[in-house]
Coordinates of C-alpha atoms and ligand atoms in Angstrom, one line a residue:
M431 CA -23.5 -26.3 114.0
S432 CA -21.1 -27.8 116.6
Y433 CA -18.3 -25.9 118.3
Q434 CA -16.4 -23.3 116.1
L435 CA -12.8 -22.1 116.7
S436 CA -12.8 -18.6 115.2
V437 CA -11.4 -15.1 115.8
T438 CA -14.6 -14.3 117.8
Q439 CA -14.4 -17.4 119.8
R440 CA -10.8 -16.5 120.7
E441 CA -11.7 -13.1 121.8
A442 CA -14.4 -14.6 124.0
A443 CA -11.8 -17.0 125.3
L444 CA -9.2 -14.4 126.2
S445 CA -11.9 -12.4 128.2
A446 CA -12.8 -15.5 130.0
L447 CA -9.2 -16.4 130.9
G448 CA -8.9 -13.0 132.8
E449 CA -12.4 -13.2 134.4
E450 CA -13.1 -16.8 135.5
E451 CA -11.3 -19.3 137.8
F452 CA -10.3 -22.6 136.1
D453 CA -10.1 -26.1 137.7
C454 CA -7.4 -26.8 135.2
L455 CA -5.3 -24.6 132.8
V456 CA -3.4 -26.8 130.1
I457 CA -0.3 -25.2 128.6
G458 CA 0.3 -26.6 125.2
G459 CA -2.2 -27.4 122.2
G460 CA -0.3 -30.3 120.7
V461 CA -2.1 -33.7 120.8
T462 CA -1.2 -34.2 124.5
G463 CA -2.6 -30.9 125.6
A464 CA -5.6 -31.1 123.4
G465 CA -6.4 -34.7 124.8
I466 CA -5.9 -33.3 128.4
A467 CA -8.3 -30.5 127.7
L468 CA -11.0 -32.9 126.3
D469 CA -10.4 -35.3 129.2
A470 CA -10.7 -32.6 131.9
A471 CA -13.6 -30.8 130.2
S472 CA -15.5 -33.9 129.7
R473 CA -15.2 -34.8 133.5
G474 CA -16.9 -31.7 134.2
L475 CA -13.8 -29.6 135.2
K476 CA -13.7 -25.9 134.1
T477 CA -10.8 -26.1 131.7
A478 CA -8.8 -23.7 129.8
I479 CA -6.1 -24.5 127.1
V480 CA -3.5 -22.1 125.5
D481 CA -0.9 -22.6 123.0
A482 CA 2.0 -20.1 122.1
Q483 CA 1.7 -21.1 118.5
D484 CA -1.1 -22.3 116.3
W485 CA -2.7 -25.5 117.4
A486 CA -0.5 -28.5 116.6
F487 CA 2.3 -26.3 115.4
G488 CA 4.8 -28.2 117.4
T489 CA 5.5 -32.0 117.0
S490 CA 1.8 -33.0 116.6
S491 CA 1.8 -31.8 113.1
R492 CA 5.1 -33.3 111.9
S493 CA 4.7 -37.1 112.9
S494 CA 4.7 -40.0 110.7
R495 CA 0.8 -39.7 110.8
L496 CA 0.3 -43.2 112.1
V497 CA -1.9 -44.6 114.8
H498 CA 0.0 -47.8 115.6
G499 CA 1.1 -50.1 118.1
G500 CA 4.7 -49.9 117.0
L501 CA 5.9 -53.1 115.8
R502 CA 9.4 -52.0 116.6
Y503 CA 8.7 -51.9 120.3
L504 CA 7.7 -55.4 120.1
Y505 CA 11.1 -56.2 119.0
Q506 CA 12.3 -54.2 122.0
L507 CA 10.0 -56.5 124.1
D508 CA 8.1 -53.4 125.4
F509 CA 4.8 -55.3 125.5
K510 CA 3.0 -53.1 127.7
L511 CA 3.6 -50.0 125.4
V512 CA 2.4 -52.0 122.4
A513 CA -0.7 -53.4 124.1
E514 CA -1.7 -50.0 125.3
A515 CA -1.2 -48.4 121.9
L516 CA -3.0 -51.1 120.0
T517 CA -5.9 -50.8 122.4
E518 CA -6.1 -47.0 121.7
R519 CA -5.7 -47.7 118.0
G520 CA -8.9 -50.0 118.2
R521 CA -10.9 -47.3 120.1
L522 CA -9.9 -44.6 117.6
L523 CA -10.8 -46.6 114.5
S524 CA -14.1 -47.9 116.0
R525 CA -15.6 -45.2 118.3
I526 CA -13.6 -42.1 119.1
A527 CA -12.4 -40.9 115.4
P528 CA -13.5 -43.5 112.8
H529 CA -13.6 -40.6 110.1
L530 CA -10.0 -39.4 110.8
V531 CA -8.3 -42.7 111.5
E532 CA -8.2 -45.3 108.8
A533 CA -6.9 -48.7 108.8
Q534 CA -3.9 -49.2 106.5
P535 CA -2.2 -52.4 105.2
F536 CA 1.5 -52.6 105.0
L537 CA 3.8 -55.3 103.6
W538 CA 6.8 -56.3 105.7
P539 CA 9.1 -57.8 102.8
L540 CA 11.0 -61.0 103.9
K541 CA 14.6 -62.0 102.6
Q542 CA 15.0 -65.4 104.2
R543 CA 12.6 -68.3 103.6
V544 CA 12.2 -70.0 106.9
V545 CA 13.9 -68.4 110.0
E546 CA 12.7 -64.8 109.2
R547 CA 9.2 -65.8 108.0
A548 CA 8.8 -67.6 111.3
Y549 CA 10.3 -64.9 113.5
S550 CA 8.3 -62.1 111.8
A551 CA 5.2 -64.1 111.7
V552 CA 5.4 -64.7 115.6
G553 CA 6.0 -60.9 116.0
V554 CA 3.1 -59.8 113.7
G555 CA 1.0 -62.5 115.3
M556 CA 1.5 -61.1 118.6
Y557 CA 0.8 -57.8 117.4
D558 CA -2.7 -58.9 116.0
A559 CA -3.3 -60.8 119.3
L560 CA -2.6 -57.8 121.4
A561 CA -4.9 -55.7 119.2
V562 CA -7.8 -58.2 119.3
A563 CA -7.5 -58.5 123.1
G564 CA -7.3 -54.7 123.5
A565 CA -10.6 -54.4 121.7
G566 CA -12.5 -56.6 123.7
F567 CA -11.8 -59.6 121.5
K568 CA -13.2 -57.8 118.4
K569 CA -11.2 -57.4 115.3
T570 CA -10.8 -53.7 114.2
V571 CA -8.5 -54.4 111.4
P572 CA -7.8 -57.6 109.4
V573 CA -5.1 -59.9 110.9
Q574 CA -1.8 -60.7 109.2
K575 CA -1.6 -62.6 105.9
H576 CA 1.5 -64.4 104.5
L577 CA 2.1 -63.6 100.9
S578 CA 4.2 -65.4 98.4
K579 CA 6.6 -63.4 96.4
K580 CA 4.2 -63.3 93.4
A581 CA 1.4 -62.2 95.6
A582 CA 3.5 -59.5 97.3
I583 CA 4.6 -58.2 93.8
E584 CA 1.0 -58.1 92.8
R585 CA 0.2 -55.9 96.0
F586 CA 3.3 -53.7 95.5
P587 CA 4.3 -53.9 91.8
D588 CA 7.0 -51.3 92.2
I589 CA 9.1 -53.4 94.6
K590 CA 12.6 -54.6 93.3
P591 CA 11.8 -58.5 92.8
D592 CA 15.2 -59.4 94.3
A593 CA 14.2 -57.4 97.5
L594 CA 12.0 -60.2 98.7
I595 CA 11.0 -63.9 98.9
G596 CA 7.6 -63.2 100.2
A597 CA 6.0 -60.9 102.6
I598 CA 3.8 -60.6 105.5
E599 CA 0.6 -58.1 105.1
F600 CA -0.2 -56.6 108.4
Y601 CA -2.5 -53.6 109.3
D602 CA -1.9 -50.4 111.2
S603 CA -3.7 -47.1 110.7
R604 CA -3.1 -43.6 109.6
V605 CA -4.4 -40.1 110.8
D606 CA -3.9 -36.5 109.8
D607 CA -2.2 -35.6 113.1
A608 CA -2.9 -31.9 113.0
R609 CA -6.7 -32.6 112.1
L610 CA -6.8 -34.8 114.9
V611 CA -5.6 -32.1 117.3
I612 CA -7.9 -29.4 116.0
T613 CA -10.7 -31.8 116.3
L614 CA -9.8 -32.5 119.9
I615 CA -9.6 -28.9 120.8
R616 CA -13.1 -28.4 119.2
T617 CA -14.5 -31.4 121.0
A618 CA -13.1 -30.0 124.2
G619 CA -14.8 -26.7 123.4
Q620 CA -18.0 -28.5 122.8
Y621 CA -17.9 -29.6 126.4
G622 CA -17.1 -26.2 127.8
A623 CA -13.3 -25.8 127.5
V624 CA -12.0 -22.3 126.8
A625 CA -9.4 -22.3 124.1
A626 CA -6.9 -19.6 122.7
S627 CA -4.1 -20.3 120.3
R628 CA -1.1 -17.9 120.0
T629 CA -1.3 -17.3 123.6
K630 CA 1.9 -18.0 125.5
V631 CA 2.2 -18.7 129.3
V632 CA 5.0 -16.4 130.3
E633 CA 4.8 -16.6 134.2
V634 CA 3.5 -19.1 136.7
T635 CA 2.0 -17.5 139.6
K636 CA 1.9 -18.8 143.4
S637 CA 0.0 -18.2 146.4
G638 CA 0.9 -19.8 149.8
G639 CA 3.5 -22.0 148.2
R640 CA 1.1 -23.3 145.6
V641 CA 0.8 -22.7 141.9
S642 CA -2.3 -20.5 141.6
G643 CA -2.3 -19.7 137.8
A644 CA -0.3 -18.2 135.0
V645 CA 0.2 -15.0 133.2
V646 CA -0.5 -15.5 129.6
E647 CA 0.4 -13.2 126.9
D648 CA -1.8 -12.7 123.7
L649 CA 0.8 -12.8 121.1
E650 CA -1.4 -11.1 118.5
T651 CA -1.7 -8.0 120.6
G652 CA 1.0 -8.2 123.4
N653 CA -1.8 -8.0 126.1
K654 CA -1.0 -10.0 129.2
I655 CA -3.7 -11.7 131.2
T656 CA -3.6 -13.3 134.6
V657 CA -5.3 -16.6 134.6
K658 CA -6.4 -18.1 137.9
A659 CA -6.3 -22.0 138.0
K660 CA -6.4 -24.6 140.7
H661 CA -4.2 -26.9 138.6
I662 CA -1.9 -26.5 135.8
I663 CA -0.9 -29.3 133.4
N664 CA 2.2 -28.6 131.4
A665 CA 2.1 -30.5 128.1
T666 CA 4.7 -28.7 126.2
G667 CA 6.5 -31.5 124.5
V668 CA 10.1 -30.6 123.7
W669 CA 9.4 -27.3 125.5
T670 CA 8.6 -29.0 128.8
E671 CA 11.7 -27.9 130.7
Q672 CA 11.4 -24.3 129.6
T673 CA 7.7 -24.2 130.6
Q674 CA 8.4 -26.0 134.1
D675 CA 11.2 -23.6 134.8
L676 CA 8.5 -20.7 134.9
A677 CA 7.4 -22.4 138.3
G678 CA 10.9 -21.7 139.7
S679 CA 11.0 -25.2 141.2
T680 CA 13.4 -28.0 141.0
G681 CA 10.9 -30.6 140.1
G682 CA 9.9 -31.9 136.6
L683 CA 11.0 -33.8 133.6
K684 CA 14.0 -33.8 131.5
V685 CA 13.3 -34.1 127.8
L686 CA 15.6 -34.8 124.9
A687 CA 14.7 -33.6 121.3
A688 CA 15.4 -36.1 118.6
K689 CA 14.7 -35.2 115.0
G690 CA 12.6 -37.4 112.5
I691 CA 12.1 -36.2 109.0
H692 CA 9.6 -37.2 106.3
L693 CA 9.6 -37.1 102.5
V694 CA 6.3 -36.6 100.6
L695 CA 5.9 -38.1 97.0
P696 CA 3.2 -38.0 94.4
R697 CA 0.8 -41.0 94.8
E698 CA 1.4 -42.0 91.0
R699 CA 5.2 -42.4 91.6
I700 CA 4.9 -45.7 93.6
K701 CA 2.6 -48.3 92.1
A702 CA 1.3 -50.2 95.1
E703 CA -1.9 -51.0 97.0
A704 CA -0.2 -51.3 100.4
G705 CA 2.4 -49.5 102.3
M706 CA 5.7 -50.9 103.3
F707 CA 7.5 -51.5 106.6
L708 CA 11.1 -51.9 106.5
R709 CA 13.5 -52.4 109.4
T710 CA 16.7 -50.4 109.1
E711 CA 20.1 -50.5 111.0
K712 CA 18.8 -47.9 113.4
S713 CA 15.1 -48.1 113.4
V714 CA 12.3 -48.6 110.9
L715 CA 11.2 -47.0 107.7
F716 CA 7.6 -46.5 106.7
I717 CA 6.5 -46.0 103.2
I718 CA 2.9 -44.9 103.6
P719 CA 0.3 -44.4 101.0
W720 CA -2.3 -41.6 101.2
Q721 CA -5.2 -40.8 98.9
Y722 CA -3.0 -38.4 96.8
Y723 CA 0.6 -38.9 97.9
W724 CA 3.1 -41.0 99.8
V725 CA 4.9 -40.2 103.1
I726 CA 8.4 -41.9 103.6
G727 CA 10.0 -41.7 107.0
T728 CA 11.7 -41.5 109.3
T729 CA 15.2 -40.6 110.8
D730 CA 16.1 -40.3 114.4
T731 CA 19.2 -38.0 115.3
A732 CA 19.7 -35.7 118.3
W733 CA 18.8 -32.1 117.7
H734 CA 20.5 -29.2 119.3
E735 CA 19.3 -26.0 117.3
K736 CA 16.3 -24.0 118.3
L737 CA 13.2 -26.2 118.8
T738 CA 10.6 -24.2 116.9
H739 CA 11.9 -24.9 113.4
P740 CA 13.4 -28.3 112.9
V741 CA 14.4 -28.8 109.3
P742 CA 15.6 -31.8 107.1
T743 CA 19.1 -31.6 105.8
S744 CA 20.4 -32.8 102.5
E745 CA 22.0 -35.8 104.3
D746 CA 18.5 -36.6 106.0
I747 CA 16.8 -36.6 102.6
D748 CA 19.7 -38.8 101.1
Y749 CA 19.2 -41.3 104.0
L750 CA 15.5 -41.8 103.3
L751 CA 16.0 -41.8 99.5
D752 CA 18.8 -44.4 99.9
H753 CA 16.8 -46.7 102.1
A754 CA 13.6 -46.6 100.2
N755 CA 15.5 -47.2 97.0
E756 CA 16.9 -50.4 98.6
V757 CA 13.5 -52.0 97.8
L758 CA 12.0 -49.8 95.0
A759 CA 12.4 -51.0 91.5
T760 CA 12.6 -47.5 89.8
P761 CA 14.9 -45.4 92.2
L762 CA 13.4 -42.2 93.7
T763 CA 15.4 -39.1 93.1
R764 CA 15.3 -35.7 94.6
D765 CA 13.1 -34.5 91.5
D766 CA 10.3 -36.8 92.7
I767 CA 9.9 -35.2 96.2
I768 CA 7.1 -32.8 96.5
G769 CA 7.3 -32.0 100.2
T770 CA 9.5 -32.6 103.3
Y771 CA 8.9 -31.9 107.0
A772 CA 10.8 -32.5 110.2
G773 CA 9.6 -32.9 113.9
L774 CA 11.2 -33.4 117.2
R775 CA 10.4 -36.4 119.3
P776 CA 10.0 -35.2 123.0
L777 CA 12.0 -38.3 124.7
L778 CA 12.1 -38.5 128.3
Q779 CA 15.7 -38.3 129.3
P780 CA 17.2 -41.0 131.4
K781 CA 19.7 -39.9 134.2
V782 CA 22.6 -40.6 132.3
L783 CA 22.2 -39.4 128.9
D784 CA 24.0 -40.9 126.0
E785 CA 22.9 -39.0 122.8
S786 CA 24.0 -41.7 120.5
K787 CA 21.4 -44.0 121.9
S788 CA 18.5 -41.8 121.6
T789 CA 16.7 -44.6 119.6
K790 CA 16.6 -46.6 122.8
V791 CA 15.0 -43.9 125.0
S792 CA 11.5 -45.1 126.1
R793 CA 8.5 -43.6 124.2
E794 CA 6.5 -44.3 127.2
H795 CA 5.1 -41.2 129.1
T796 CA 5.6 -39.8 132.5
V797 CA 3.5 -37.5 134.8
T798 CA 5.3 -35.7 137.5
E799 CA 4.6 -32.8 139.9
V800 CA 6.6 -29.6 139.0
A801 CA 5.5 -27.9 142.1
P802 CA 2.3 -28.1 144.2
G803 CA -0.5 -27.3 141.8
M804 CA 1.5 -27.9 138.6
V805 CA 2.2 -31.2 136.8
A806 CA 4.1 -32.0 133.7
I807 CA 3.6 -34.8 131.3
A808 CA 5.8 -35.6 128.3
G809 CA 6.8 -38.7 126.3
G810 CA 4.3 -41.1 124.7
K811 CA 3.1 -40.9 121.2
L812 CA 0.3 -39.5 119.3
T813 CA -1.5 -42.8 119.2
T814 CA -1.6 -42.9 123.1
Y815 CA -2.7 -39.3 123.6
R816 CA -5.9 -40.4 125.3
V817 CA -4.2 -42.5 128.0
M818 CA -1.7 -39.7 128.8
A819 CA -4.5 -37.1 129.1
S820 CA -6.3 -39.4 131.5
D821 CA -3.1 -40.1 133.6
A822 CA -2.3 -36.3 133.5
V823 CA -5.7 -35.4 134.9
D824 CA -5.9 -38.2 137.5
F825 CA -2.5 -37.2 138.7
A826 CA -3.4 -33.5 138.9
L827 CA -6.7 -34.2 140.7
G828 CA -5.2 -36.6 143.1
K829 CA -6.5 -40.2 143.9
D830 CA -9.8 -39.3 145.7
D831 CA -11.0 -36.6 143.3
A832 CA -10.0 -38.6 140.2
K833 CA -12.1 -41.6 141.6
R834 CA -15.1 -39.3 141.9
R835 CA -14.7 -37.8 138.5
P836 CA -13.2 -40.5 136.4
S837 CA -12.0 -40.0 132.8
I838 CA -14.9 -40.8 130.2
T839 CA -13.1 -40.4 126.9
A840 CA -12.4 -44.1 126.3
D841 CA -16.1 -44.0 124.6
L842 CA -16.4 -40.4 123.7
P843 CA -16.6 -39.6 120.0
L844 CA -14.9 -36.5 118.6
L845 CA -16.8 -34.2 116.5
G846 CA -17.6 -35.6 113.1
A847 CA -17.8 -39.3 114.4
P848 CA -21.5 -39.4 115.6
G849 CA -23.7 -40.1 112.7
L850 CA -20.6 -41.1 110.6
E851 CA -22.2 -44.2 108.9
A852 CA -25.4 -42.5 108.3
V853 CA -23.9 -39.8 106.4
R854 CA -21.5 -42.2 104.6
N855 CA -24.5 -44.0 103.3
Q856 CA -25.7 -40.8 101.7
S857 CA -22.3 -40.0 100.1
E858 CA -23.3 -41.0 96.5
R859 CA -26.6 -39.1 96.7
L860 CA -24.8 -36.0 98.1
G861 CA -22.0 -36.1 95.5
K862 CA -24.5 -36.2 92.8
K863 CA -26.2 -33.2 94.2
Y864 CA -23.1 -31.1 94.6
G865 CA -21.3 -32.6 91.5
F866 CA -18.6 -34.1 93.5
D867 CA -17.1 -37.4 92.4
A868 CA -16.5 -40.4 94.6
D869 CA -12.9 -39.2 95.3
R870 CA -13.9 -36.0 96.4
M871 CA -16.6 -37.4 98.7
K872 CA -14.1 -39.8 100.2
H873 CA -11.7 -36.9 100.8
L874 CA -14.3 -34.9 102.5
L875 CA -15.7 -37.6 104.7
S876 CA -12.2 -38.5 105.8
R877 CA -11.6 -34.9 106.8
Y878 CA -14.9 -33.9 108.3
G879 CA -16.8 -37.1 109.1
S880 CA -20.6 -36.4 109.6
E881 CA -19.7 -32.7 109.9
V882 CA -19.4 -32.6 106.0
L883 CA -23.1 -31.7 106.3
D884 CA -22.1 -28.4 107.9
L885 CA -19.5 -27.8 105.0
L886 CA -22.3 -28.6 102.3
A887 CA -24.6 -26.1 104.2
A888 CA -21.9 -23.4 103.8
I889 CA -21.9 -24.2 100.1
D890 CA -25.7 -24.0 99.9
A891 CA -25.3 -20.4 101.5
D892 CA -22.5 -19.4 99.2
P893 CA -22.3 -21.7 95.9
S894 CA -18.9 -20.3 95.0
L895 CA -17.5 -22.2 98.0
G896 CA -18.4 -25.4 96.1
E897 CA -15.7 -24.6 93.6
P898 CA -12.2 -26.2 93.8
L899 CA -9.2 -24.2 94.5
Q900 CA -7.8 -23.4 91.0
A901 CA -4.3 -24.3 92.0
A902 CA -5.0 -27.1 94.2
P903 CA -8.4 -28.5 92.8
R904 CA -8.4 -31.6 95.5
F905 CA -9.6 -28.9 98.0
L906 CA -12.7 -26.8 97.8
R907 CA -12.8 -23.0 98.6
A908 CA -15.2 -24.1 101.3
E909 CA -12.4 -25.9 103.2
V910 CA -10.4 -22.8 103.3
H911 CA -13.5 -21.0 104.5
R912 CA -14.1 -23.6 107.2
A913 CA -10.6 -23.5 108.3
C914 CA -11.0 -19.8 109.2
T915 CA -14.5 -20.1 110.6
V916 CA -14.5 -23.4 112.4
E917 CA -11.1 -24.6 112.7
G918 CA -9.5 -21.5 114.2
A919 CA -6.9 -20.6 111.5
M920 CA -5.8 -16.9 112.0
H921 CA -2.9 -16.6 109.6
L922 CA -2.2 -17.8 106.0
E923 CA 0.2 -20.4 107.3
D924 CA -2.3 -21.8 109.6
I925 CA -4.3 -22.7 106.6
L926 CA -1.6 -23.9 104.4
I927 CA 0.5 -25.9 107.0
T928 CA -2.0 -27.6 109.3
R929 CA -5.6 -27.4 107.7
I930 CA -5.1 -27.4 104.0
R931 CA -1.7 -29.0 104.1
L932 CA -0.2 -27.8 100.8
N933 CA 2.9 -26.8 102.6
S934 CA 4.0 -30.5 102.8
E935 CA 1.8 -32.0 100.1
A936 CA 2.1 -29.9 97.1
R937 CA 5.3 -29.6 94.9
D938 CA 5.3 -25.8 95.2
R939 CA 4.6 -25.9 98.9
G940 CA 1.4 -24.2 98.3
A941 CA 2.9 -21.1 96.5
S942 CA 0.5 -21.0 93.6
A943 CA -2.5 -21.4 95.9
V944 CA -1.4 -18.4 98.1
D945 CA -3.3 -15.6 96.3
E946 CA -6.6 -17.5 96.2
V947 CA -6.4 -18.9 99.7
A948 CA -5.4 -15.4 101.1
D949 CA -8.5 -13.8 99.3
I950 CA -10.9 -16.2 100.8
A951 CA -9.2 -15.8 104.3
A952 CA -8.9 -12.0 104.0
E953 CA -12.8 -11.7 103.4
V954 CA -13.5 -14.0 106.4
L955 CA -11.1 -12.7 108.7
G956 CA -11.4 -9.0 107.8
W957 CA -7.8 -8.5 106.7
S958 CA -6.7 -5.3 105.3
M959 CA -5.1 -5.0 101.9
E960 CA -1.8 -4.4 103.7
R961 CA -2.3 -7.2 106.1
K962 CA -3.2 -9.6 103.3
E963 CA 0.1 -8.8 101.5
A964 CA 2.1 -9.1 104.7
E965 CA 0.7 -12.7 105.1
K966 CA 1.5 -13.7 101.7
Q967 CA 4.9 -12.3 101.6
N968 CA 5.6 -14.0 104.9
Y969 CA 4.5 -17.4 103.7
R970 CA 6.4 -17.0 100.4
D971 CA 9.5 -16.2 102.4
R972 CA 9.1 -19.2 104.7
I973 CA 8.9 -21.4 101.7
A974 CA 12.1 -20.1 100.2
A975 CA 13.7 -20.4 103.6
E976 CA 12.4 -24.0 104.1
L977 CA 13.8 -25.0 100.6
A978 CA 17.3 -23.4 101.4
A979 CA 17.5 -25.3 104.5
E980 CA 17.0 -28.6 102.7
G981 CA 20.1 -28.0 100.7
Q982 CA 22.3 -27.6 103.6
P983 CA 24.5 -30.5 104.9
T984 CA 24.1 -30.0 108.7
D985 CA 21.6 -29.2 111.2
E986 CA 23.4 -26.1 112.2
T987 CA 23.5 -24.6 108.6
A988 CA 20.0 -25.9 107.7
A989 CA 18.4 -24.3 110.9
A990 CA 20.5 -21.0 110.3
A991 CA 18.9 -20.9 106.6
R992 CA 15.4 -21.6 108.0
N993 CA 15.7 -19.1 110.8
E994 CA 16.5 -16.3 108.3
V995 CA 12.8 -15.7 108.2
S996 CA 10.9 -14.5 111.2
D997 CA 7.5 -15.8 112.2
I998 CA 4.3 -13.9 111.4
V999 CA 3.8 -14.0 115.1
A1000 CA 6.8 -14.4 117.0
A1001 CA 6.2 -17.2 119.9
E1002 CA 9.9 -16.7 120.9
L1003 CA 10.0 -20.3 122.1
N1004 CA 13.5 -21.4 121.8
Ligands
FAD2495 C1 9.4 -37.7 113.4 C2 8.2 -38.2 114.2 C3 7.3 -39.1 113.9 C4 6.3 -39.5 114.7 N1 5.5 -40.5 114.3 C5 4.5 -40.8 115.2 C6 3.4 -41.7 114.6 O1 3.4 -42.0 113.5 N2 2.5 -42.1 115.5 C7 2.5 -41.7 116.9 O2 1.7 -42.1 117.6 N3 3.4 -40.9 117.4 C8 4.5 -40.4 116.6 N4 5.4 -39.6 116.9 C9 5.3 -39.0 118.2 C10 4.2 -37.8 118.4 O3 4.2 -37.2 117.3 C11 4.5 -37.0 119.6 O4 4.8 -37.7 120.8 C12 3.4 -36.2 120.0 O5 3.0 -35.2 118.8 C13 3.8 -35.0 121.0 O6 2.9 -34.2 121.3 P1 2.8 -33.1 122.4 O7 1.5 -32.6 122.4 O8 3.4 -33.6 123.7 O9 3.9 -31.9 121.9 P2 3.8 -30.9 120.7 O10 2.9 -31.3 119.6 O11 5.1 -30.3 120.6 O12 3.0 -29.7 121.5 C14 3.5 -28.8 122.4 C15 3.0 -27.3 122.4 O13 3.4 -26.8 123.5 C16 3.4 -25.3 123.1 N5 4.1 -24.6 124.0 C17 5.5 -24.7 124.3 N6 5.8 -23.7 125.2 C18 4.5 -23.0 125.5 C19 4.2 -21.9 126.4 N7 5.1 -21.2 127.2 N8 3.0 -21.4 126.3 C20 1.9 -22.0 125.6 N9 2.3 -23.1 124.8 C21 3.5 -23.6 124.8 C22 4.1 -25.5 121.8 O14 3.6 -24.3 120.9 C23 3.6 -26.9 121.1 O15 2.3 -26.6 120.2 C24 6.4 -39.1 116.1 C25 7.2 -37.9 116.4 C26 8.1 -37.6 115.5 C27 9.0 -36.5 115.9

């Protein structure tokens, strides 16, 4: 069995944090920090990573869930960013995480016959060419196809016939963002990284003018631990400025928070084989199919409220419905929505900030020294986490050390990737043995890759785990069990938001599964009856607050409605 994030592992990690000296302490367990922890650990550096919340609870569980080059950046002539992202897309699809990252076709509907088709074809053609070049002249996804109106409607029967005269079909890919982060943390753990969630950096220590470590607080107990570290890497996304301020220096990054929201709809609501990519007046809109639902996003507006709980407003929801309805034959209504979520883009702030232009701020990342011994990295995107990680560790080590210990992650598979093909080839046989149909096996392989064998071994040990959840039958009880024993869930919300994502993927936000999921978690995590009830109540209150926020017209009133409910473990990040 490979590396497990669990309550016991976390206890051991907290002890190690106080006893050992680390080469590298990473603050922030979003995709950037998780990537840095893996990069550093796999270079042989003694590495620790902490997050004040659950893994991926910040922006990294609230994205559009795409691993993409970003066609829109091509239209901003940002070739470097697109080429880099497409190269990473190729690596993730073929070697690093082929179980988690899946190629996805999209239609780009065209309205004008000649000029637009030629213009779009050149753009998408360049996109394909950059991808092929980045993958060493191998194709990791099919290249663009030009479709007639009839062919496009066959691929997307629910499109309004007058919304297009034809389409270009091109490929990008999609990923469960939070699952990617948790898999990165576990893979880093496999190579020796020490990892503790709900552990907040509250102080940065210095010795002789250099950063020497940090004081972290175990938010579950309130215990404080002094961690010694030669280098600190601050990967705290929209919280970058708050964290770097702890070093009491004037160096560092300025980061702007821009909100983007998504809607989740049932898969059967839109009949289509491909996703859709639309250009809007401000940005782009994606309509993205998943096995059981659709994700539609996103928006891009400045956010001035507390950073911890960004929420969609009724205006944001109407914006997305209106834009999607411009092309959908049967208009979507609010009743179709089964979930929503909002995230904050950590956009690097230019010197002179004009918020109304936040869509124009570069998505590229920057690494900088905050103080001797501490660097900060922000910007970038989920897709380019590996490059960001390698740049951050190189920068922290300095040229000479970085040359001696280069990054090796370009070819390093994440847990679940080795042996994937061999396990995929057994899928039918395994499905028969356990009574799982092809859809279930597809779902399991896309979540666990070759580690599905560990999940099945857990079912062998306790056959009741092979039963589906009564209220959410597409998940097995074994998946909840694994969330707690292997994937580091410590609270009910950790399971329902980032691991079994019913919070955004079920119409009742997971409410009807709360009792069953809490029963499984309570047994594994040793909760008392009182604790179990408190976890359930907190989660239900949270859903009520999220729903109340969605009805509000402004960010201010929506955030106030959401913040009526306190967190099960207060991270007190603003
Ligand atoms: C709406 C939206 C859609 C997007 N879609 C895509 C997409 O489809 N594809 C793509 O490639 N990119 C996408 N992005 C961009 C991508 O999601 C982000 O760039 C990325 O997730 C940022 O990750 P991060 O690790 O830097 O920040 P975060 O995920 O926010 O992580 C920062 C972490 O730091 C922790 N932290 C803060 N302070 C402390 C402290 N004192 N001590 C310990 N921990 C602390 C927080 O708890 C948090 O978990 C999207 C972004 C948004 C907002």
